[in-house]
Amino acid sequence: MPLFWRIFLLNAVVLIVATALLLGPVTVSTPVLLTEAAVLTAGLAAMLVANALLLRVGLAPLQRLTRAMTTTDLLRPGHRPAVGGRGEIAELITTFNTMLDRLEDERATSSARALSAQEAERRRVARELHDEVGQSLTAVLLQLKRTADHAPPGLREELRQVQETTRASLEEIRRIARRLRPGVLDELGLASALKALATEFGGPGLSVQHCLDADLPELDRETELVLYRVAQEGLTNTARHARARRAELALRRAPGGVELRVRDDGRGIGVAQEGAGIRGMRERALLVGARLTVDRADGGGTEVRLAVPVPARLPAHALVPVRESAHAPPP
Ligand SMILES: Nc1ncnc2c1ncn2[C@@H]1O[C@H](COP(=O)(O)OP(=O)(O)OP(=O)(O)O)[C@@H](O)[C@H]1O
Ligand SMILES: [Mg+2]
């Protein structure tokens, strides 16, 4: 029944009951007697309460929908208001849920596009830093060495210092290029890349332990990159915000996939607003259908968990060649 008629009928029932009572057992004299005034006031109160209750029950699904609309976050997909009520209200909630399905899909696709463009751009900058600037600096270093070898002793020491500065700049450029493009991920695989990350972030003030399961399932390149970037942002946050002394980077087998965990013993994330870093992690998680949580760790500190589903591989004999099945004659 349309919402208009439902509200109209609810009110009509209350008014008809009131009128029937006035025409039947209830009488009102002029001037009004004290007992009649009391009966009328009680009747009015009962009518108002009944009306409020009926409207509340009838409109409850709409309130749930409003709450869902204000709390919906496309980076935390999957939450849907339950389809309740009847007629237009149920239709409205179903339409809203369908719209959310579509928006979440579109969001995931556009994030995927933006992130892959970002990765491509990072690779390009890293390659140029490495191949252009890195090569030029290497040439300068060689030239400096040759010049220093032939320079008079007074100048030689100064040239050696210039050499040292150039070498440090070259090292810095290589470090930036490594960060922009985790080449080690392509060359040595995820486990070595994560170990290198843990070593890079460890230092005198922060000890970073790593714990990587040996029998991890085979992961595709995209999943590996997501795991690497989330670990990188998690450790960057630990180094920048946590004031921690110990951190742990773990990648383990979990039911249905793998789980990455970055945990520290720092001051905890508290009620800090999520910035571009954590939202970036959520977008990457969406790319591979993973679930990301950033929470207080047991015993203080912060824990970032990324649960990545890994589809089970079918045994080779279970795979039917596509062309054969497509052209198979009807049974
Ligand atoms: N490990 C942590 N310990 C304590 N606070 C944290 C930790 N990680 C994040 N935070 C808090 O959460 C906030 C949001 O983190 P987020 O990574 O989204 O942004 P950011 O690090 O401030 O900036 P960026 O966009 O450069 O990453 C931080 O500003 C910080 O206050
Ligand atoms: Mg950050």
Short mmCIF file of C-alpha atoms and ligand atoms in Angstrom, two decimals:
data_model
loop_
_atom_site.label_atom_id
_atom_site.label_comp_id
_atom_site.label_asym_id
_atom_site.label_seq_id
_atom_site.Cartn_x
_atom_site.Cartn_y
_atom_site.Cartn_z
CA MET A 1 0.00 0.00 0.00
CA PRO A 2 1.42 3.44 -0.85
CA LEU A 3 2.85 5.43 2.06
CA PHE A 4 0.24 8.18 1.64
CA TRP A 5 -2.65 5.76 2.14
CA ARG A 6 -1.01 4.01 5.04
CA ILE A 7 -0.53 7.26 6.97
CA PHE A 8 -4.01 8.44 5.99
CA LEU A 9 -5.60 5.17 7.18
CA LEU A 10 -3.69 5.18 10.46
CA ASN A 11 -5.01 8.68 11.20
CA ALA A 12 -8.50 7.81 9.96
CA VAL A 13 -8.72 4.81 12.33
CA VAL A 14 -7.79 6.98 15.31
CA LEU A 15 -10.29 9.70 14.36
CA ILE A 16 -13.12 7.22 13.63
CA VAL A 17 -12.63 5.58 17.03
CA ALA A 18 -12.72 9.01 18.70
CA THR A 19 -15.87 10.04 16.83
CA ALA A 20 -17.58 6.71 17.59
CA LEU A 21 -16.85 7.18 21.28
CA LEU A 22 -18.28 10.72 21.23
CA LEU A 23 -21.44 9.54 19.46
CA GLY A 24 -21.77 6.55 21.79
CA PRO A 25 -20.91 6.29 25.49
CA VAL A 26 -19.07 9.60 25.88
CA THR A 27 -21.13 12.80 26.27
CA VAL A 28 -19.98 16.40 26.53
CA SER A 29 -22.25 18.91 28.27
CA THR A 30 -22.07 22.71 28.16
CA PRO A 31 -20.43 23.92 30.31
CA VAL A 32 -18.09 20.90 30.46
CA LEU A 33 -18.20 18.88 33.69
CA LEU A 34 -14.95 18.10 35.46
CA THR A 35 -15.26 14.31 34.90
CA GLU A 36 -16.02 14.84 31.18
CA ALA A 37 -12.98 17.11 30.81
CA ALA A 38 -10.82 14.40 32.41
CA VAL A 39 -12.25 11.72 30.07
CA LEU A 40 -11.67 13.96 27.02
CA THR A 41 -8.08 14.77 28.05
CA ALA A 42 -7.33 11.06 28.61
CA GLY A 43 -8.90 10.25 25.22
CA LEU A 44 -6.84 12.93 23.47
CA ALA A 45 -3.64 11.67 25.12
CA ALA A 46 -4.46 8.08 24.08
CA MET A 47 -5.10 9.25 20.49
CA LEU A 48 -1.80 11.14 20.32
CA VAL A 49 0.16 8.21 21.77
CA ALA A 50 -1.51 5.73 19.38
CA ASN A 51 -0.83 8.03 16.42
CA ALA A 52 2.83 8.52 17.39
CA LEU A 53 3.35 4.76 17.88
CA LEU A 54 1.73 3.85 14.57
CA LEU A 55 3.75 6.47 12.68
CA ARG A 56 6.96 5.39 14.39
CA VAL A 57 6.42 1.76 13.42
CA GLY A 58 5.43 2.73 9.87
CA LEU A 59 8.41 5.06 9.34
CA ALA A 60 11.11 3.02 11.15
CA PRO A 61 12.54 1.56 7.90
CA LEU A 62 12.92 5.11 6.56
CA GLN A 63 14.92 6.07 9.65
CA ARG A 64 17.17 3.05 9.11
CA LEU A 65 17.64 4.14 5.52
CA THR A 66 18.56 7.71 6.56
CA ARG A 67 21.11 6.35 9.02
CA ALA A 68 22.60 4.10 6.33
CA MET A 69 22.77 7.05 3.91
CA THR A 70 24.68 9.22 6.37
CA THR A 71 27.16 6.51 7.38
CA THR A 72 27.79 4.92 3.99
CA ASP A 73 31.49 4.91 3.07
CA LEU A 74 32.39 3.47 -0.33
CA LEU A 75 35.83 2.54 0.98
CA ARG A 76 34.20 0.14 3.49
CA PRO A 77 31.90 -1.72 1.15
CA GLY A 78 29.32 -4.36 1.89
CA HIS A 79 27.16 -2.63 4.51
CA ARG A 80 23.50 -2.50 3.47
CA PRO A 81 20.34 -1.47 5.34
CA ALA A 82 17.96 -4.40 5.76
CA VAL A 83 14.99 -4.22 3.41
CA GLY A 84 12.04 -3.63 5.77
CA GLY A 85 8.55 -2.17 5.55
CA ARG A 86 6.24 -2.61 2.61
CA GLY A 87 5.45 -1.02 -0.73
CA GLU A 88 7.26 2.21 -1.48
CA ILE A 89 9.58 2.02 1.54
CA ALA A 90 10.86 -1.47 0.69
CA GLU A 91 11.25 -0.34 -2.92
CA LEU A 92 13.21 2.74 -1.81
CA ILE A 93 15.61 0.65 0.31
CA THR A 94 16.08 -1.90 -2.48
CA THR A 95 16.80 0.90 -4.96
CA PHE A 96 19.28 2.46 -2.53
CA ASN A 97 21.04 -0.90 -2.11
CA THR A 98 21.22 -1.38 -5.88
CA MET A 99 22.63 2.12 -6.24
CA LEU A 100 25.28 1.30 -3.61
CA ASP A 101 26.22 -1.90 -5.50
CA ARG A 102 26.73 0.17 -8.64
CA LEU A 103 28.64 2.98 -6.87
CA GLU A 104 30.93 0.48 -5.11
CA ASP A 105 31.68 -1.20 -8.43
CA GLU A 106 32.37 2.13 -10.11
CA ARG A 107 34.51 3.29 -7.20
CA ALA A 108 36.56 0.09 -7.31
CA THR A 109 37.07 0.44 -11.07
CA SER A 110 38.05 4.09 -10.93
CA SER A 111 40.40 3.47 -7.98
CA ALA A 112 41.98 0.64 -9.91
CA ARG A 113 42.50 2.93 -12.87
CA ALA A 114 43.92 5.76 -10.75
CA LEU A 115 46.22 3.46 -8.81
CA SER A 116 47.56 1.74 -11.88
CA ALA A 117 48.21 5.15 -13.48
CA GLN A 118 49.98 6.18 -10.28
CA GLU A 119 52.12 3.03 -10.26
CA ALA A 120 52.99 3.54 -13.94
CA GLU A 121 54.01 7.14 -13.26
CA ARG A 122 56.10 6.07 -10.27
CA ARG A 123 57.83 3.46 -12.41
CA ARG A 124 58.56 6.08 -15.06
CA VAL A 125 60.00 8.59 -12.56
CA ALA A 126 62.01 5.83 -10.88
CA ARG A 127 63.41 4.67 -14.23
CA GLU A 128 64.35 8.21 -15.21
CA LEU A 129 65.96 8.87 -11.84
CA HIS A 130 67.91 5.65 -12.10
CA ASP A 131 68.80 5.75 -15.79
CA GLU A 132 69.26 9.48 -16.38
CA VAL A 133 70.24 11.21 -13.15
CA GLY A 134 71.91 8.11 -11.73
CA GLN A 135 74.02 7.56 -14.84
CA SER A 136 75.05 11.22 -15.04
CA LEU A 137 76.10 11.23 -11.41
CA THR A 138 78.07 8.02 -11.93
CA ALA A 139 79.85 9.66 -14.87
CA VAL A 140 80.60 12.72 -12.71
CA LEU A 141 82.01 10.44 -10.01
CA LEU A 142 84.37 8.74 -12.47
CA GLN A 143 85.45 12.07 -13.89
CA LEU A 144 86.09 13.39 -10.38
CA LYS A 145 88.17 10.35 -9.56
CA ARG A 146 90.32 10.81 -12.67
CA THR A 147 90.73 14.53 -11.98
CA ALA A 148 91.60 13.86 -8.33
CA ASP A 149 94.25 11.36 -9.37
CA HIS A 150 96.03 14.03 -11.44
CA ALA A 151 95.33 17.03 -9.21
CA PRO A 152 97.97 18.69 -7.02
CA PRO A 153 97.89 17.42 -3.40
CA GLY A 154 96.15 20.57 -2.01
CA LEU A 155 93.23 20.25 -4.41
CA ARG A 156 93.04 16.45 -4.14
CA GLU A 157 91.51 16.49 -0.65
CA GLU A 158 88.80 18.95 -1.73
CA LEU A 159 88.02 16.81 -4.77
CA ARG A 160 87.71 13.74 -2.55
CA GLN A 161 85.09 15.57 -0.47
CA VAL A 162 83.16 16.51 -3.61
CA GLN A 163 83.34 12.84 -4.59
CA GLU A 164 81.89 11.82 -1.23
CA THR A 165 79.01 14.29 -1.56
CA THR A 166 78.29 13.06 -5.08
CA ARG A 167 78.36 9.45 -3.91
CA ALA A 168 75.91 10.26 -1.09
CA SER A 169 73.57 12.00 -3.60
CA LEU A 170 73.74 8.97 -5.88
CA GLU A 171 72.86 6.70 -2.97
CA GLU A 172 69.92 8.95 -2.05
CA ILE A 173 68.64 8.92 -5.63
CA ARG A 174 68.86 5.13 -5.73
CA ARG A 175 66.97 4.95 -2.44
CA ILE A 176 64.21 7.21 -3.77
CA ALA A 177 64.00 5.17 -6.98
CA ARG A 178 63.75 1.94 -4.95
CA ARG A 179 60.93 3.40 -2.91
CA LEU A 180 59.06 4.58 -5.99
CA ARG A 181 59.38 1.26 -7.74
CA PRO A 182 59.81 -1.78 -5.60
CA GLY A 183 62.14 -3.38 -8.16
CA VAL A 184 63.06 -5.97 -5.59
CA LEU A 185 59.44 -7.13 -5.79
CA ASP A 186 59.91 -8.02 -9.46
CA GLU A 187 63.39 -9.37 -9.04
CA LEU A 188 63.33 -11.30 -5.78
CA GLY A 189 59.64 -11.67 -4.92
CA LEU A 190 57.38 -10.45 -2.15
CA ALA A 191 59.11 -12.09 0.81
CA SER A 192 62.49 -10.48 0.05
CA ALA A 193 60.84 -7.14 -0.71
CA LEU A 194 59.08 -7.18 2.67
CA LYS A 195 62.28 -8.16 4.47
CA ALA A 196 64.08 -5.27 2.73
CA LEU A 197 61.26 -2.95 3.83
CA ALA A 198 61.59 -4.10 7.45
CA THR A 199 65.35 -3.54 7.31
CA GLU A 200 64.92 -0.11 5.73
CA PHE A 201 62.56 1.10 8.48
CA GLY A 202 64.55 -0.44 11.33
CA GLY A 203 67.13 1.73 13.01
CA PRO A 204 68.51 2.78 16.36
CA GLY A 205 65.14 4.06 17.65
CA LEU A 206 62.86 1.43 16.13
CA SER A 207 63.43 -2.29 15.81
CA VAL A 208 61.33 -3.89 13.09
CA GLN A 209 60.87 -7.66 13.17
CA HIS A 210 59.56 -9.59 10.26
CA CYS A 211 57.74 -12.88 10.28
CA LEU A 212 56.88 -14.38 6.91
CA ASP A 213 55.35 -17.81 6.49
CA ALA A 214 57.43 -20.06 4.27
CA ASP A 215 54.50 -21.82 2.57
CA LEU A 216 52.56 -18.83 1.28
CA PRO A 217 50.15 -19.53 -1.57
CA GLU A 218 51.04 -18.24 -5.01
CA LEU A 219 49.92 -14.61 -5.36
CA ASP A 220 49.41 -12.60 -8.52
CA ARG A 221 51.47 -9.47 -9.20
CA GLU A 222 48.67 -7.08 -8.33
CA THR A 223 48.07 -8.72 -4.94
CA GLU A 224 51.79 -8.65 -4.19
CA LEU A 225 51.97 -4.96 -5.02
CA VAL A 226 48.94 -4.23 -2.79
CA LEU A 227 50.53 -6.16 0.11
CA TYR A 228 53.82 -4.34 -0.41
CA ARG A 229 52.27 -0.85 -0.57
CA VAL A 230 50.08 -1.46 2.50
CA ALA A 231 53.11 -2.72 4.45
CA GLN A 232 55.06 0.32 3.27
CA GLU A 233 52.37 2.80 4.39
CA GLY A 234 51.86 0.92 7.68
CA LEU A 235 55.56 1.12 8.52
CA THR A 236 55.78 4.74 7.32
CA ASN A 237 52.96 5.60 9.73
CA THR A 238 54.70 3.72 12.54
CA ALA A 239 57.91 5.65 11.90
CA ARG A 240 56.12 8.99 11.56
CA HIS A 241 53.37 8.92 14.16
CA ALA A 242 53.62 6.01 16.58
CA ARG A 243 56.67 6.89 18.71
CA ALA A 244 57.12 3.14 18.92
CA ARG A 245 60.19 1.17 19.92
CA ARG A 246 59.21 -2.11 18.35
CA ALA A 247 57.25 -2.97 15.25
CA GLU A 248 56.34 -6.25 13.61
CA LEU A 249 55.66 -7.00 9.98
CA ALA A 250 54.01 -10.36 9.43
CA LEU A 251 52.62 -12.13 6.40
CA ARG A 252 50.89 -15.39 7.17
CA ARG A 253 48.71 -17.96 5.58
CA ALA A 254 45.10 -17.51 6.76
CA PRO A 255 41.90 -19.42 6.06
CA GLY A 256 41.01 -18.63 2.44
CA GLY A 257 44.06 -16.51 1.72
CA VAL A 258 46.84 -14.57 3.41
CA GLU A 259 46.96 -11.96 6.14
CA LEU A 260 49.37 -9.07 6.40
CA ARG A 261 49.87 -7.48 9.79
CA VAL A 262 51.82 -4.36 10.71
CA ARG A 263 51.85 -3.83 14.44
CA ASP A 264 53.66 -1.40 16.73
CA ASP A 265 53.88 -0.73 20.46
CA GLY A 266 53.51 3.04 20.10
CA ARG A 267 50.98 5.56 21.37
CA GLY A 268 48.08 4.09 19.39
CA ILE A 269 45.97 5.64 16.67
CA GLY A 270 43.25 6.85 19.09
CA VAL A 271 40.55 8.86 17.37
CA ALA A 272 42.82 10.31 14.68
CA GLN A 273 41.11 11.14 11.39
CA GLU A 274 42.02 8.89 8.50
CA GLY A 275 44.24 10.71 6.04
CA ALA A 276 45.31 10.05 2.46
CA GLY A 277 47.60 7.24 3.65
CA ILE A 278 44.95 5.04 5.28
CA ARG A 279 42.37 5.85 2.62
CA GLY A 280 44.95 4.85 0.01
CA MET A 281 45.37 1.53 1.83
CA ARG A 282 41.58 1.03 1.74
CA GLU A 283 41.49 1.75 -1.99
CA ARG A 284 44.26 -0.74 -2.62
CA ALA A 285 42.45 -3.32 -0.49
CA LEU A 286 39.33 -2.85 -2.65
CA LEU A 287 41.40 -3.65 -5.75
CA VAL A 288 41.95 -7.23 -4.66
CA GLY A 289 38.77 -7.74 -2.63
CA ALA A 290 40.70 -7.63 0.65
CA ARG A 291 39.51 -6.40 4.04
CA LEU A 292 41.55 -3.75 5.84
CA THR A 293 41.27 -2.88 9.53
CA VAL A 294 43.28 -0.27 11.40
CA ASP A 295 42.79 -0.72 15.12
CA ARG A 296 44.28 -0.57 18.56
CA ALA A 297 46.68 -3.47 19.03
CA ASP A 298 46.46 -5.79 22.04
CA GLY A 299 48.57 -4.19 24.74
CA GLY A 300 48.59 -0.71 23.12
CA GLY A 301 49.94 0.52 19.85
CA THR A 302 48.37 0.21 16.43
CA GLU A 303 47.66 -2.79 14.28
CA VAL A 304 46.97 -2.73 10.55
CA ARG A 305 45.53 -5.98 9.21
CA LEU A 306 44.92 -6.80 5.60
CA ALA A 307 43.09 -10.06 4.90
CA VAL A 308 43.50 -10.96 1.24
CA PRO A 309 41.43 -13.77 -0.25
CA VAL A 310 43.33 -16.08 -2.56
CA PRO A 311 41.13 -18.16 -4.85
CA ALA A 312 41.87 -21.86 -4.66
CA ARG A 313 43.60 -23.13 -7.77
CA LEU A 314 41.79 -25.85 -9.65
CA PRO A 315 43.86 -28.98 -10.29
CA ALA A 316 45.10 -29.05 -13.89
CA HIS A 317 42.89 -32.03 -14.89
CA ALA A 318 39.77 -30.12 -13.77
CA LEU A 319 40.33 -27.36 -16.34
CA VAL A 320 38.31 -27.78 -19.52
CA PRO A 321 39.83 -26.10 -22.58
CA VAL A 322 37.65 -23.07 -23.32
CA ARG A 323 37.41 -23.57 -27.08
CA GLU A 324 36.33 -27.15 -26.80
CA SER A 325 33.61 -26.40 -24.27
CA ALA A 326 32.43 -23.38 -26.31
CA HIS A 327 31.97 -25.51 -29.41
CA ALA A 328 30.76 -28.62 -27.72
CA PRO A 329 27.68 -30.03 -29.42
CA PRO A 330 24.46 -29.75 -27.40
CA PRO A 331 23.75 -32.93 -25.41
N1 LIG B 1 50.89 3.61 13.72
C1 LIG B 1 50.29 4.73 14.14
N2 LIG B 1 50.44 5.17 15.42
C2 LIG B 1 49.83 6.29 15.83
N3 LIG B 1 49.04 7.07 15.08
C3 LIG B 1 48.86 6.71 13.80
C4 LIG B 1 49.47 5.53 13.26
N4 LIG B 1 49.08 5.41 11.96
C5 LIG B 1 48.30 6.47 11.70
N5 LIG B 1 48.15 7.26 12.80
C6 LIG B 1 47.33 8.47 12.91
O1 LIG B 1 46.37 8.43 11.87
C7 LIG B 1 46.45 9.60 11.07
C8 LIG B 1 46.11 9.27 9.64
O2 LIG B 1 47.13 8.47 9.04
P1 LIG B 1 47.31 8.52 7.45
O3 LIG B 1 48.38 7.59 7.06
O4 LIG B 1 45.97 8.30 6.85
O5 LIG B 1 47.72 10.02 7.17
P2 LIG B 1 49.13 10.71 7.44
O6 LIG B 1 50.17 9.68 7.75
O7 LIG B 1 48.92 11.78 8.47
O8 LIG B 1 49.45 11.41 6.06
P3 LIG B 1 49.86 10.69 4.69
O9 LIG B 1 48.77 11.03 3.75
O10 LIG B 1 51.17 11.28 4.31
O11 LIG B 1 49.95 9.21 4.95
C9 LIG B 1 47.85 10.12 11.29
O12 LIG B 1 47.92 11.51 11.10
C10 LIG B 1 48.15 9.73 12.72
O13 LIG B 1 47.64 10.71 13.61
MG MG B 2 50.44 7.97 6.49
#
